[in-house]
Short mmCIF file of N, CA and C in Angstrom, two decimals:
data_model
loop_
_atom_site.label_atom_id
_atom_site.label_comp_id
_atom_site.label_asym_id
_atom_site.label_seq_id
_atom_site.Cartn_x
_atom_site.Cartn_y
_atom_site.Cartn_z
N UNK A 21 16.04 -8.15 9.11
CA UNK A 21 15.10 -8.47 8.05
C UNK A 21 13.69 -8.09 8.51
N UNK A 22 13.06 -7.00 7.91
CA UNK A 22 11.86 -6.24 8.56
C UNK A 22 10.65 -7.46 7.69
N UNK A 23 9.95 -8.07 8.41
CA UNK A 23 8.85 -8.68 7.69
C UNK A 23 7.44 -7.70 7.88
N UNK A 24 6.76 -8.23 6.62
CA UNK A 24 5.42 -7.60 6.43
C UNK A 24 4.03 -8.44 5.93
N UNK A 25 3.20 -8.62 6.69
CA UNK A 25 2.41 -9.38 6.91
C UNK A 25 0.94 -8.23 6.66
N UNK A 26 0.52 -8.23 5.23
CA UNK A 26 -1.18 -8.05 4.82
C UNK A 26 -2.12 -8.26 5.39
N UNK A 27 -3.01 -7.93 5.62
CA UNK A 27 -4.52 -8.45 6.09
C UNK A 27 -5.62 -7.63 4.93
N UNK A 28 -6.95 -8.17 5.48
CA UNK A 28 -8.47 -7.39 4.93
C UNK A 28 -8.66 -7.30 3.31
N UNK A 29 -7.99 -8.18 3.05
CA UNK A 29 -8.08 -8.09 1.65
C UNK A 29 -9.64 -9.38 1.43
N UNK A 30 -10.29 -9.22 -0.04
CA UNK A 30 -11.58 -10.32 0.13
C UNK A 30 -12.64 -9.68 -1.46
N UNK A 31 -13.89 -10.44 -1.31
CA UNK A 31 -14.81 -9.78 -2.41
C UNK A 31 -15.30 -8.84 -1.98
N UNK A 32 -15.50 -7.79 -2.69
CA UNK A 32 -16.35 -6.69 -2.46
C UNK A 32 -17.28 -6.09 -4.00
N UNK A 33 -18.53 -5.91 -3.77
CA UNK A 33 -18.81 -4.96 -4.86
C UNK A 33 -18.25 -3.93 -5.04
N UNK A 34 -18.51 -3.41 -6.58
CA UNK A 34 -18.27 -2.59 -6.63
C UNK A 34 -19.45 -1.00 -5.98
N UNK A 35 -18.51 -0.39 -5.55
CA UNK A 35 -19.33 0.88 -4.40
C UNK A 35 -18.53 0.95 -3.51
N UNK A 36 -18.08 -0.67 -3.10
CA UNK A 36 -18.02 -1.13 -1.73
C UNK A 36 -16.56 -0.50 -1.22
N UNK A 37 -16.36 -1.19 -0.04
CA UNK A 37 -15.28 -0.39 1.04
C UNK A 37 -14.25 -1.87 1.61
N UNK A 38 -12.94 -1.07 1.47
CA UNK A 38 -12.42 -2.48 2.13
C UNK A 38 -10.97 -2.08 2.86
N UNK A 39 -10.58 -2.06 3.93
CA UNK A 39 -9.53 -1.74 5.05
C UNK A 39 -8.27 -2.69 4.68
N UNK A 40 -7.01 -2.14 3.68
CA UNK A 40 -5.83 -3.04 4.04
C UNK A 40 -5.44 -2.91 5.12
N UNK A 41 -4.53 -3.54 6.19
CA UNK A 41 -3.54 -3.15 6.86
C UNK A 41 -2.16 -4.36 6.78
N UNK A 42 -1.42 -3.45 7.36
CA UNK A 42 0.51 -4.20 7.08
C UNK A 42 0.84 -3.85 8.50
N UNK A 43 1.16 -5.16 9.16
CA UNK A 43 1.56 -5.51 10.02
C UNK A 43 3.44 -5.42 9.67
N UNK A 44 4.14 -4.64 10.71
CA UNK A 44 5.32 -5.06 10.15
C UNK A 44 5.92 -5.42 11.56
N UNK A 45 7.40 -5.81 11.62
CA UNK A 45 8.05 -6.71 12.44
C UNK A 45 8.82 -6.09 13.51
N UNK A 46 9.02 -4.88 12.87
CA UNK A 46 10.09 -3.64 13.86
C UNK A 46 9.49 -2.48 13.19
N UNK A 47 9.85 -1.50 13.64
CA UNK A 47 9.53 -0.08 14.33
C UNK A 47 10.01 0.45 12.55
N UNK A 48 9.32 0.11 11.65
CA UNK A 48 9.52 0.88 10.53
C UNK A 48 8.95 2.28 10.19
N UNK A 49 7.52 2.35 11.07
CA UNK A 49 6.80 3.34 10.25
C UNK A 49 7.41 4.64 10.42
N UNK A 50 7.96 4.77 11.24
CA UNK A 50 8.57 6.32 11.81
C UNK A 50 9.65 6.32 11.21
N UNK A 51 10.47 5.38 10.68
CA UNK A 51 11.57 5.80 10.15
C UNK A 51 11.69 5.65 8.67
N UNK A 52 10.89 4.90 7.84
CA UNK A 52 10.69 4.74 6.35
C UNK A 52 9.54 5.35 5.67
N UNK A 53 9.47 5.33 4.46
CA UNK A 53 8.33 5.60 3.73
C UNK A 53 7.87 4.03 3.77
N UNK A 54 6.94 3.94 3.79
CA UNK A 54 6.01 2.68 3.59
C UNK A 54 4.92 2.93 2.58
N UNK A 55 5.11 2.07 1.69
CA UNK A 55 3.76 1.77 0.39
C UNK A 55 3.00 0.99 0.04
N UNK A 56 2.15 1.20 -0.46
CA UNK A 56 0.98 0.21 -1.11
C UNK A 56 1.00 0.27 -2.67
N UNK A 57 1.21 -0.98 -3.38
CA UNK A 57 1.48 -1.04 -4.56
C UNK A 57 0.06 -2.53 -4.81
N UNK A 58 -0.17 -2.63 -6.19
CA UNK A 58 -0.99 -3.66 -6.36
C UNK A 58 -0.54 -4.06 -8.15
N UNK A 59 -1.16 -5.70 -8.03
CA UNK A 59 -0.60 -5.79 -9.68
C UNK A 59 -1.93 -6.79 -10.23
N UNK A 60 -2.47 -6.65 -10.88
CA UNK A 60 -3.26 -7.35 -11.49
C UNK A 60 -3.00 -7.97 -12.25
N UNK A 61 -4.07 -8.90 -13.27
CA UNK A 61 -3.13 -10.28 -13.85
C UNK A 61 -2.78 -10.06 -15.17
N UNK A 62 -1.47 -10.29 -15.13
CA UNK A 62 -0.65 -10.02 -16.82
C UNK A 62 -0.52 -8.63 -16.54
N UNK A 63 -0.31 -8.11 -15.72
CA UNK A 63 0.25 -6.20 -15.59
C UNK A 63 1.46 -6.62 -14.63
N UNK A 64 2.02 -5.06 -14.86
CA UNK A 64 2.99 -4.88 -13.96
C UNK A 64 2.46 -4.65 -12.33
N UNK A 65 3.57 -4.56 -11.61
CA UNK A 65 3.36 -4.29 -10.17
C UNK A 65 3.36 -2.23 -10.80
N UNK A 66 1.76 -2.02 -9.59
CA UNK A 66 1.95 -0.38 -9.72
C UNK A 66 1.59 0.35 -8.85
N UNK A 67 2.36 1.88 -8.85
CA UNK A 67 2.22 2.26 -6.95
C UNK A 67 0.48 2.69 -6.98
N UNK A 68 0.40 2.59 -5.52
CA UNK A 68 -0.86 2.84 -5.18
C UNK A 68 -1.09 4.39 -4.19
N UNK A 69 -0.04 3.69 -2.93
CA UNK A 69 0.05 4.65 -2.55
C UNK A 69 1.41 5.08 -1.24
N UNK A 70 2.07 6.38 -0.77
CA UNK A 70 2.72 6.45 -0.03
C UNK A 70 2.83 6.72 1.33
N UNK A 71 3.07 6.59 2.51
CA UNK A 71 3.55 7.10 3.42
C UNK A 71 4.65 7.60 4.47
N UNK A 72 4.72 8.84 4.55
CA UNK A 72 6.13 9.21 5.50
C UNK A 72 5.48 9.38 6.63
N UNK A 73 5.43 9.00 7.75
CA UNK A 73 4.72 8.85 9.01
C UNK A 73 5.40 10.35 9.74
N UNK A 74 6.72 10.06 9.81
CA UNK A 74 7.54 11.18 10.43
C UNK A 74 7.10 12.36 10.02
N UNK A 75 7.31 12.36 8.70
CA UNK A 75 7.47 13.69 7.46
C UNK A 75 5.82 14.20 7.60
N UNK A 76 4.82 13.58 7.95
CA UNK A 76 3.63 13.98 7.43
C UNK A 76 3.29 14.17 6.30
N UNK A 77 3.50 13.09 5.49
CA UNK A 77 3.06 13.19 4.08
C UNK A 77 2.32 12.00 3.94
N UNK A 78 2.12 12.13 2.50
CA UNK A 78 1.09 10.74 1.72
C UNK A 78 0.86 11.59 0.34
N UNK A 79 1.09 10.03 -0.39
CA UNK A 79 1.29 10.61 -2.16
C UNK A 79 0.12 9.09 -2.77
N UNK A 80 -0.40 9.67 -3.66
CA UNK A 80 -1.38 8.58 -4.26
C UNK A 80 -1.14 8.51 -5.28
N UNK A 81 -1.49 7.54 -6.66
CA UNK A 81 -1.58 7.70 -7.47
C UNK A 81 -3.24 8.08 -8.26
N UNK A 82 -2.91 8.45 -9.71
CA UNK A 82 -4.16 9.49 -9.40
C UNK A 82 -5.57 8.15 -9.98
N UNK A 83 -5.18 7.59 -10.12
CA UNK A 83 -6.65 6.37 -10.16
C UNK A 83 -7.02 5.75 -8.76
N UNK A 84 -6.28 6.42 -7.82
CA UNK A 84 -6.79 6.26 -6.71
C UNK A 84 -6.98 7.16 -5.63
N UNK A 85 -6.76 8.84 -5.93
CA UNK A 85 -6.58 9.81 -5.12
C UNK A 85 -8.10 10.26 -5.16
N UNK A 86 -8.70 10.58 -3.69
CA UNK A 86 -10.44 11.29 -3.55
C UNK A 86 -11.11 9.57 -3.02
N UNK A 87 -10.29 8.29 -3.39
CA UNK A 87 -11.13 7.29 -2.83
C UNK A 87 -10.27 6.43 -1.74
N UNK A 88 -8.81 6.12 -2.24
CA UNK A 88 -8.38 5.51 -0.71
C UNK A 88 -7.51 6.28 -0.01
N UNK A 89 -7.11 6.31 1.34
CA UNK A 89 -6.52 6.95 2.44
C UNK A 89 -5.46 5.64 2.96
N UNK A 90 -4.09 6.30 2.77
CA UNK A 90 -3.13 5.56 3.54
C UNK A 90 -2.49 5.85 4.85
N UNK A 91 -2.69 5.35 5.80
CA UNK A 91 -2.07 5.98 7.08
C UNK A 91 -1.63 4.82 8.29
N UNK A 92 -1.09 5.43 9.26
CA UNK A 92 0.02 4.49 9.97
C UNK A 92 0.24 5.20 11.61
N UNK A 93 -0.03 4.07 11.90
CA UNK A 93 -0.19 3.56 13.35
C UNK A 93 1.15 3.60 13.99
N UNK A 94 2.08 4.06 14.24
CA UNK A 94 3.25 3.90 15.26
C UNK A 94 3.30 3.35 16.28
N UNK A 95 2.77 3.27 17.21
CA UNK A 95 2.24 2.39 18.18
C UNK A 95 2.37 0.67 18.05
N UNK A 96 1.90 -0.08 16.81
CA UNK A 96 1.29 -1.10 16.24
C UNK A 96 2.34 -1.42 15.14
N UNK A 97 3.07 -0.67 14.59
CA UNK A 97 3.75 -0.97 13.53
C UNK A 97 2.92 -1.09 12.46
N UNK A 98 2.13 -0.23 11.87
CA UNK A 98 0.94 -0.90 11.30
C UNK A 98 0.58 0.08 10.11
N UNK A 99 0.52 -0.13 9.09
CA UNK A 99 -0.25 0.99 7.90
C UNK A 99 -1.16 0.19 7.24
N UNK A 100 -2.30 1.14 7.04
CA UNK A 100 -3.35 1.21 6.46
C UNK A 100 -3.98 1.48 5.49
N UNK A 101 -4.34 0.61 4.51
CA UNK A 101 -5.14 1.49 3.48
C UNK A 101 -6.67 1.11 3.43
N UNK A 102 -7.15 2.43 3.40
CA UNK A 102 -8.97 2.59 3.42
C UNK A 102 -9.10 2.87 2.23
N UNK A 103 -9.97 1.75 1.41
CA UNK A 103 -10.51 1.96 0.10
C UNK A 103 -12.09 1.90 -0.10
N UNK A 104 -12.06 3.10 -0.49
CA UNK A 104 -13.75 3.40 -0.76
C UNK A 104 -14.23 3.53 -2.11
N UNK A 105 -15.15 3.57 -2.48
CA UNK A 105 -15.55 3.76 -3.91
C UNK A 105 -14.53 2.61 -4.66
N UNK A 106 -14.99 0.87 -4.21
CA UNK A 106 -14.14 0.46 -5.26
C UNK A 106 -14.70 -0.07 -6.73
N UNK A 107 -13.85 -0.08 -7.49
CA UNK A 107 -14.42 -0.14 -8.86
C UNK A 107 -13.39 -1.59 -9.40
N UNK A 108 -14.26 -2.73 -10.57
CA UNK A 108 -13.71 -3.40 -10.48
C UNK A 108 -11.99 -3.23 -11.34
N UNK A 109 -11.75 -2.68 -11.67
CA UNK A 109 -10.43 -2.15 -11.86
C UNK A 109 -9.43 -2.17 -11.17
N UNK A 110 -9.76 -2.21 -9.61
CA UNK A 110 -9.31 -2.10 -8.33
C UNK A 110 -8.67 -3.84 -7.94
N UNK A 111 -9.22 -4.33 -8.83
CA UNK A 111 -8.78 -6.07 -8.39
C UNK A 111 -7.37 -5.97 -8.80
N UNK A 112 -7.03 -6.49 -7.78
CA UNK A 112 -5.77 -6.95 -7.78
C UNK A 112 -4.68 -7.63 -6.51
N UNK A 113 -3.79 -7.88 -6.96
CA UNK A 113 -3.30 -8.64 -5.29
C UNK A 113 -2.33 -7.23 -4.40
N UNK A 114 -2.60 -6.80 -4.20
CA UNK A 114 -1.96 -5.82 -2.94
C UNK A 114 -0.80 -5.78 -2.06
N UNK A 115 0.35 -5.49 -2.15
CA UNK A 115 1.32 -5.59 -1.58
C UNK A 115 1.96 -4.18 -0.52
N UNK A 116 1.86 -4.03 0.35
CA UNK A 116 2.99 -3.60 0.93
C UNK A 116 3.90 -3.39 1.04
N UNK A 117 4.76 -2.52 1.12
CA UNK A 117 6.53 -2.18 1.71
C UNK A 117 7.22 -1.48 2.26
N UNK A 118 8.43 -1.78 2.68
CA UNK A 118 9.07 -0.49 3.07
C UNK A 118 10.19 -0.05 2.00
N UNK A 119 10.18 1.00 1.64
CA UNK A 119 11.42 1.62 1.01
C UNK A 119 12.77 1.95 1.47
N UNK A 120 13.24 1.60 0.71
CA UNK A 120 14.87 1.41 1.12
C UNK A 120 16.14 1.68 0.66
N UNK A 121 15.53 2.36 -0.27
CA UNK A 121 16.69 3.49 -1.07
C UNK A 121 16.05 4.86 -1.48
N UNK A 122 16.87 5.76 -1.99
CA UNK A 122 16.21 6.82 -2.48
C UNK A 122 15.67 6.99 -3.67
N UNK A 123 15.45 5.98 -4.70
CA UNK A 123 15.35 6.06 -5.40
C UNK A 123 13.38 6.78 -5.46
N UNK A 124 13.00 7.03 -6.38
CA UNK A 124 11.42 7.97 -6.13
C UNK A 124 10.51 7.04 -5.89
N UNK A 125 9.65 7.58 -4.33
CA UNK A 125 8.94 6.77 -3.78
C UNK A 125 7.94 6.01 -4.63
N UNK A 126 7.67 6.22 -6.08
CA UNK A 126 6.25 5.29 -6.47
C UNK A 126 7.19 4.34 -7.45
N UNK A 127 7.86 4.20 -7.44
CA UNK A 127 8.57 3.38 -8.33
C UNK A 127 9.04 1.52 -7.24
N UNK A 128 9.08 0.95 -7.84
CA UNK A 128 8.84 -0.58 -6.86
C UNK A 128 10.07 -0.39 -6.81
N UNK A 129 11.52 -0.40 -7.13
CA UNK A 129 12.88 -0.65 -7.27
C UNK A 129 13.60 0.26 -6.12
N UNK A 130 12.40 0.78 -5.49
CA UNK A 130 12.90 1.54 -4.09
C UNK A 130 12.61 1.01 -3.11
N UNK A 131 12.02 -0.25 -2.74
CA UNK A 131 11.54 -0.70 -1.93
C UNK A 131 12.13 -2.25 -1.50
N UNK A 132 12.77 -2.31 -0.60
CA UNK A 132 13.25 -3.27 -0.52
C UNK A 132 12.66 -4.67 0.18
N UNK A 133 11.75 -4.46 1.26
CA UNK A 133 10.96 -5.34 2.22
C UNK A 133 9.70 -5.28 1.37
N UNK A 134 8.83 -6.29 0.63
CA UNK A 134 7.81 -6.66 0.43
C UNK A 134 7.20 -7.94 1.05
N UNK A 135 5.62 -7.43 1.90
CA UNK A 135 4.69 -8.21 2.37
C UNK A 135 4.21 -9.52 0.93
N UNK A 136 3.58 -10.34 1.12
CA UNK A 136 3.21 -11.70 0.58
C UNK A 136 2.38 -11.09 -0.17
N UNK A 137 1.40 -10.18 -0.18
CA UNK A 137 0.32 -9.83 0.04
C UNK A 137 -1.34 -10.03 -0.49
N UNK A 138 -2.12 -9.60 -0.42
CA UNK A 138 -3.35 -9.73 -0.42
C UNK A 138 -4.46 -9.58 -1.20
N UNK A 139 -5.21 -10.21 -1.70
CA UNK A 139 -6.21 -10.33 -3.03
C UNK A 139 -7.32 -9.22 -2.46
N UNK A 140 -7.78 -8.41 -3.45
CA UNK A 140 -8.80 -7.66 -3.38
C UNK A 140 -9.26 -8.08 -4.83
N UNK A 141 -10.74 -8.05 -4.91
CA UNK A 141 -11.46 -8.29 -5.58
C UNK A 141 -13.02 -7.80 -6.20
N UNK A 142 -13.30 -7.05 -6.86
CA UNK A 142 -14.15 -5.86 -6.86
C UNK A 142 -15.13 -6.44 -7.94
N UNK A 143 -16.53 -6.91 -7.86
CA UNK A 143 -17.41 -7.33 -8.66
C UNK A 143 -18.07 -6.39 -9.13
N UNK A 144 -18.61 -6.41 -10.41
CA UNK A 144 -19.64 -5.26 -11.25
C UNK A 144 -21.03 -5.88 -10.96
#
């Protein structure tokens, strides 16, 4: 059972900059895609963003591609998301995962390990 544990989530203006990271429990990043998904209130859960650590990839979605960067630490067990330019649109609670079927990486129903995760909050 791979656990996933959020951090850096908090208020920020909007402009402002704010560092997720996902702590996970075992040696996922090299062997899964790992994502960042977020859901705001009365919406669905929606992808944010991807990583294949191995593969050298990363997939965004496009209300967030040119402002945050997802990337991952092997070493640490650890992925990251750097969000810049946030806008309050951006609020929402932030989750983490690892994927765990093949089903297509931005879709939540591929992902089997989800973190608790973490409030971001973006003021005008």
């Amino acid at each position: 059972q791979v656990q996933l544990v959020e951090s850096g989530g908090g208020l920020v203006q909007a402009g402002g900059s704010l560092r997720l990271s996902c702590a996970a429990s075992e040696r996922t990043i090299s062997s899964y895609v790992m994502g960042w998904f977020r859901q705001a209130p009365g919406k669905e859960r929606e992808f944010v963003a991807a990583i294949n650590w191995s593969g050298g990839w990363t997939y965004y979605a496009d209300s967030v591609k040119g402002r945050f960067t997802i990337s991952g630490d092997n070493a640490k067990n650890t992925v990251h998301l750097q969000m810049n330019s946030l806008k309050p649109e951006d609020t929402a609670v932030y989750y983490c995962a690892v994927r765990t079927s093949s089903i297509l990486y931005y879709s939540t129903r591929a992902y089997g390990y989800w973190g608790q995760g973490t409030q971001v909050t973006v003021s005008s």
